[in-house]
Amino acid sequence: MNFNRLLQERVRILIEDEKREVIVVGDINVAADPLDHGEGQLKSGREGFWDHPARAWFRKWLSPNGPMVDVIRSFWPGRQGMFTCWNTVLNAREANYGARIDYILVTKGLVPFVKAGDIQADVRGSDHCPIYIDLHDEITSDEGQLLRLIDLMKGSSGGESDALRQPPRIAAQFWDEFSGKQTLLSKFFTKKQSPASSVEPTEKAPTEDIPITNLTVDTQSQGSAINEPSPSSQPAADDAPSQAESALLKTIPRSRPSEKALGKRKVTASGGSQDTLISSKKKKGTGQASISSFFISSKADSTAKSVEKLSRKGSKSSLKTSSSVIVVDDEQADIEDESSSQNPINHIESDYQFALSLAEAEENKNVSMSSKPHPVSSTGSEEHKKAWDRLLAPLEAPLCTVHQEPTKRFTVNKPGPNKGKTFFVCSRPVGPGYDKGKSKRLREEVDPRYRCDFFKWANDVKKVTNRS
């Protein structure tokens, strides 16, 4: 109400003290008459309508009680449903259940210049709709005198009838925040210039590929270093790499490996204080696991993994026969045992024979099981399918109790304990006499054409669905 009283006082000063004609345009947020409210046609809506303090104030400010004229209503005195605002949360615009709270109010001296006025309810984009009036540039009075609208903007004091009057001192152009500091509309459509980057890209030095076997790592010094041997230090014939080691040799760029990379590798010394480094790639995964693997334990998978570990152990142990270099990953180091270092050849042979026996036993078991007929339980598979369907299927909207129509789902966005929860209400639009509940709506005023009072949380609907 403070804003309303301040607006009224400013208009009074312009009319009485400065002798001006005034137009007030905007959202007053007050319904001027029961005809301007969605509940105005109901008995409960008409009774006590003027008891609201804002409505009582607005009634006294408008003509014939006050100086301002609701010019659009003057063109449509008995028109119903001429609303300018709707509740978008309730989807009230579909049934035109709203209120007229946007106005164009003029002083009585400007009424003859108004040619027409109306609302534009079909223009969407907001919870309000546009309103407009059309003005005459000039009119002829009852005495035959030609009156121009621009003359009303000129002053008559001091004999300077041709000079334009200055805007009132409360006009926005005199405010500091609007004195040439406002953002121009063209700035929203021009492309911003980003400052050019002054940093020039640096060229990378070319790298040479060298065999990794020619790099030596000094593990006894405080900081690890990679040294290149002199050309004269050629390896002896006995120290040449074996065929298994040659398959692991790679070429890498001439760069210093990080300490983290060196720490992850286990190197077996070949004598002296220097070790030779050979990197090995870890085997990549076989891919994404199926959902059934989380519920079914497969003996064949565990047997296959055991065979794979044993085969890796055998290939690794074959490298140990050479006296030069062995590189072991962390995963492979976990499956080593101490006996392999004593007699590796016998150990490999025994492991290989054991793996073959396991594979043969598993194969025979699978053949024997496949030869037996398995009874197919159609009832169990159907029950599993129904269980998965109930779990993965979207929640079906329940039917409202009055219209027996599928309800509509909404989500609570208001901050509080229920924020984020979903619920179901009647899918029909709201309108005059829609059922707000017994405590808010008289039963004789309920209109079944509009939304009923059905309400149910989605969690409750899900519980009922799971029981059935």
PDB file of N, CA and C in Angstrom, residues 346-383:
ATOM      1  N   ASN A 346      61.708 -76.903 -14.424  1.00  0.00           N
ATOM      2  CA  ASN A 346      60.777 -77.897 -13.900  1.00  0.00           C
ATOM      3  C   ASN A 346      59.467 -77.253 -13.452  1.00  0.00           C
ATOM      4  N   HIS A 347      59.559 -76.061 -12.896  1.00  0.00           N
ATOM      5  CA  HIS A 347      58.362 -75.362 -12.411  1.00  0.00           C
ATOM      6  C   HIS A 347      57.431 -74.991 -13.574  1.00  0.00           C
ATOM      7  N   ILE A 348      58.011 -74.529 -14.663  1.00  0.00           N
ATOM      8  CA  ILE A 348      57.204 -74.169 -15.843  1.00  0.00           C
ATOM      9  C   ILE A 348      56.516 -75.398 -16.402  1.00  0.00           C
ATOM     10  N   GLU A 349      57.247 -76.498 -16.478  1.00  0.00           N
ATOM     11  CA  GLU A 349      56.675 -77.713 -17.046  1.00  0.00           C
ATOM     12  C   GLU A 349      55.529 -78.237 -16.189  1.00  0.00           C
ATOM     13  N   SER A 350      55.714 -78.196 -14.840  1.00  0.00           N
ATOM     14  CA  SER A 350      54.646 -78.684 -13.966  1.00  0.00           C
ATOM     15  C   SER A 350      53.417 -77.778 -14.026  1.00  0.00           C
ATOM     16  N   ASP A 351      53.643 -76.490 -14.072  1.00  0.00           N
ATOM     17  CA  ASP A 351      52.513 -75.565 -14.178  1.00  0.00           C
ATOM     18  C   ASP A 351      51.766 -75.733 -15.491  1.00  0.00           C
ATOM     19  N   TYR A 352      52.522 -75.973 -16.553  1.00  0.00           N
ATOM     20  CA  TYR A 352      51.898 -76.132 -17.856  1.00  0.00           C
ATOM     21  C   TYR A 352      51.035 -77.395 -17.886  1.00  0.00           C
ATOM     22  N   GLN A 353      51.558 -78.486 -17.328  1.00  0.00           N
ATOM     23  CA  GLN A 353      50.784 -79.726 -17.295  1.00  0.00           C
ATOM     24  C   GLN A 353      49.541 -79.580 -16.415  1.00  0.00           C
ATOM     25  N   PHE A 354      49.694 -78.860 -15.293  1.00  0.00           N
ATOM     26  CA  PHE A 354      48.549 -78.645 -14.409  1.00  0.00           C
ATOM     27  C   PHE A 354      47.466 -77.813 -15.103  1.00  0.00           C
ATOM     28  N   ALA A 355      47.862 -76.814 -15.879  1.00  0.00           N
ATOM     29  CA  ALA A 355      46.897 -75.985 -16.599  1.00  0.00           C
ATOM     30  C   ALA A 355      46.157 -76.797 -17.649  1.00  0.00           C
ATOM     31  N   LEU A 356      46.900 -77.689 -18.344  1.00  0.00           N
ATOM     32  CA  LEU A 356      46.248 -78.520 -19.348  1.00  0.00           C
ATOM     33  C   LEU A 356      45.236 -79.461 -18.707  1.00  0.00           C
ATOM     34  N   SER A 357      45.577 -80.005 -17.551  1.00  0.00           N
ATOM     35  CA  SER A 357      44.638 -80.915 -16.882  1.00  0.00           C
ATOM     36  C   SER A 357      43.377 -80.180 -16.434  1.00  0.00           C
ATOM     37  N   LEU A 358      43.526 -78.975 -15.940  1.00  0.00           N
ATOM     38  CA  LEU A 358      42.349 -78.181 -15.540  1.00  0.00           C
ATOM     39  C   LEU A 358      41.463 -77.852 -16.732  1.00  0.00           C
ATOM     40  N   ALA A 359      42.069 -77.452 -17.829  1.00  0.00           N
ATOM     41  CA  ALA A 359      41.294 -77.115 -19.020  1.00  0.00           C
ATOM     42  C   ALA A 359      40.562 -78.330 -19.562  1.00  0.00           C
ATOM     43  N   GLU A 360      41.229 -79.483 -19.555  1.00  0.00           N
ATOM     44  CA  GLU A 360      40.594 -80.700 -20.060  1.00  0.00           C
ATOM     45  C   GLU A 360      39.434 -81.132 -19.171  1.00  0.00           C
ATOM     46  N   ALA A 361      39.625 -81.025 -17.841  1.00  0.00           N
ATOM     47  CA  ALA A 361      38.544 -81.393 -16.923  1.00  0.00           C
ATOM     48  C   ALA A 361      37.342 -80.476 -17.082  1.00  0.00           C
ATOM     49  N   GLU A 362      37.580 -79.207 -17.276  1.00  0.00           N
ATOM     50  CA  GLU A 362      36.480 -78.258 -17.447  1.00  0.00           C
ATOM     51  C   GLU A 362      35.752 -78.507 -18.759  1.00  0.00           C
ATOM     52  N   GLU A 363      36.505 -78.824 -19.812  1.00  0.00           N
ATOM     53  CA  GLU A 363      35.885 -79.099 -21.111  1.00  0.00           C
ATOM     54  C   GLU A 363      35.018 -80.347 -21.051  1.00  0.00           C
ATOM     55  N   ASN A 364      35.512 -81.404 -20.393  1.00  0.00           N
ATOM     56  CA  ASN A 364      34.725 -82.631 -20.252  1.00  0.00           C
ATOM     57  C   ASN A 364      33.456 -82.391 -19.446  1.00  0.00           C
ATOM     58  N   LYS A 365      33.568 -81.545 -18.446  1.00  0.00           N
ATOM     59  CA  LYS A 365      32.395 -81.241 -17.621  1.00  0.00           C
ATOM     60  C   LYS A 365      31.331 -80.496 -18.420  1.00  0.00           C
ATOM     61  N   ASN A 366      31.779 -79.562 -19.256  1.00  0.00           N
ATOM     62  CA  ASN A 366      30.832 -78.810 -20.075  1.00  0.00           C
ATOM     63  C   ASN A 366      30.154 -79.706 -21.102  1.00  0.00           C
ATOM     64  N   VAL A 367      30.929 -80.637 -21.684  1.00  0.00           N
ATOM     65  CA  VAL A 367      30.343 -81.548 -22.678  1.00  0.00           C
ATOM     66  C   VAL A 367      29.303 -82.441 -22.037  1.00  0.00           C
ATOM     67  N   SER A 368      29.607 -82.945 -20.833  1.00  0.00           N
ATOM     68  CA  SER A 368      28.657 -83.832 -20.157  1.00  0.00           C
ATOM     69  C   SER A 368      27.390 -83.096 -19.745  1.00  0.00           C
ATOM     70  N   MET A 369      27.543 -81.862 -19.333  1.00  0.00           N
ATOM     71  CA  MET A 369      26.359 -81.077 -18.936  1.00  0.00           C
ATOM     72  C   MET A 369      25.514 -80.687 -20.135  1.00  0.00           C
ATOM     73  N   SER A 370      26.172 -80.411 -21.283  1.00  0.00           N
ATOM     74  CA  SER A 370      25.415 -80.032 -22.471  1.00  0.00           C
ATOM     75  C   SER A 370      24.655 -81.209 -23.060  1.00  0.00           C
ATOM     76  N   SER A 371      25.117 -82.425 -22.817  1.00  0.00           N
ATOM     77  CA  SER A 371      24.430 -83.595 -23.365  1.00  0.00           C
ATOM     78  C   SER A 371      23.141 -83.907 -22.620  1.00  0.00           C
ATOM     79  N   LYS A 372      23.043 -83.478 -21.344  1.00  0.00           N
ATOM     80  CA  LYS A 372      21.829 -83.742 -20.577  1.00  0.00           C
ATOM     81  C   LYS A 372      20.757 -82.723 -20.925  1.00  0.00           C
ATOM     82  N   PRO A 373      19.504 -83.146 -21.070  1.00  0.00           N
ATOM     83  CA  PRO A 373      18.425 -82.168 -21.354  1.00  0.00           C
ATOM     84  C   PRO A 373      18.132 -81.351 -20.096  1.00  0.00           C
ATOM     85  N   HIS A 374      18.015 -80.023 -20.277  1.00  0.00           N
ATOM     86  CA  HIS A 374      17.701 -79.115 -19.176  1.00  0.00           C
ATOM     87  C   HIS A 374      16.233 -78.737 -19.257  1.00  0.00           C
ATOM     88  N   PRO A 375      15.495 -78.928 -18.204  1.00  0.00           N
ATOM     89  CA  PRO A 375      14.082 -78.504 -18.223  1.00  0.00           C
ATOM     90  C   PRO A 375      13.968 -76.986 -18.236  1.00  0.00           C
ATOM     91  N   VAL A 376      13.125 -76.466 -19.095  1.00  0.00           N
ATOM     92  CA  VAL A 376      12.926 -75.026 -19.242  1.00  0.00           C
ATOM     93  C   VAL A 376      11.746 -74.604 -18.376  1.00  0.00           C
ATOM     94  N   SER A 377      12.004 -73.711 -17.450  1.00  0.00           N
ATOM     95  CA  SER A 377      10.964 -73.212 -16.552  1.00  0.00           C
ATOM     96  C   SER A 377      10.429 -71.902 -17.123  1.00  0.00           C
ATOM     97  N   SER A 378       9.304 -71.992 -17.794  1.00  0.00           N
ATOM     98  CA  SER A 378       8.698 -70.791 -18.375  1.00  0.00           C
ATOM     99  C   SER A 378       8.117 -69.880 -17.305  1.00  0.00           C
ATOM    100  N   THR A 379       7.657 -70.489 -16.219  1.00  0.00           N
ATOM    101  CA  THR A 379       7.059 -69.679 -15.153  1.00  0.00           C
ATOM    102  C   THR A 379       8.105 -68.792 -14.490  1.00  0.00           C
ATOM    103  N   GLY A 380       9.284 -69.354 -14.221  1.00  0.00           N
ATOM    104  CA  GLY A 380      10.341 -68.559 -13.582  1.00  0.00           C
ATOM    105  C   GLY A 380      10.820 -67.430 -14.462  1.00  0.00           C
ATOM    106  N   SER A 381      10.993 -67.689 -15.761  1.00  0.00           N
ATOM    107  CA  SER A 381      11.453 -66.635 -16.660  1.00  0.00           C
ATOM    108  C   SER A 381      10.414 -65.523 -16.798  1.00  0.00           C
ATOM    109  N   GLU A 382       9.146 -65.911 -16.817  1.00  0.00           N
ATOM    110  CA  GLU A 382       8.106 -64.884 -16.902  1.00  0.00           C
ATOM    111  C   GLU A 382       8.065 -64.023 -15.647  1.00  0.00           C
ATOM    112  N   GLU A 383       8.270 -64.661 -14.486  1.00  0.00           N
ATOM    113  CA  GLU A 383       8.280 -63.888 -13.254  1.00  0.00           C
ATOM    114  C   GLU A 383       9.458 -62.926 -13.206  1.00  0.00           C
TER     115      GLU A 383
END
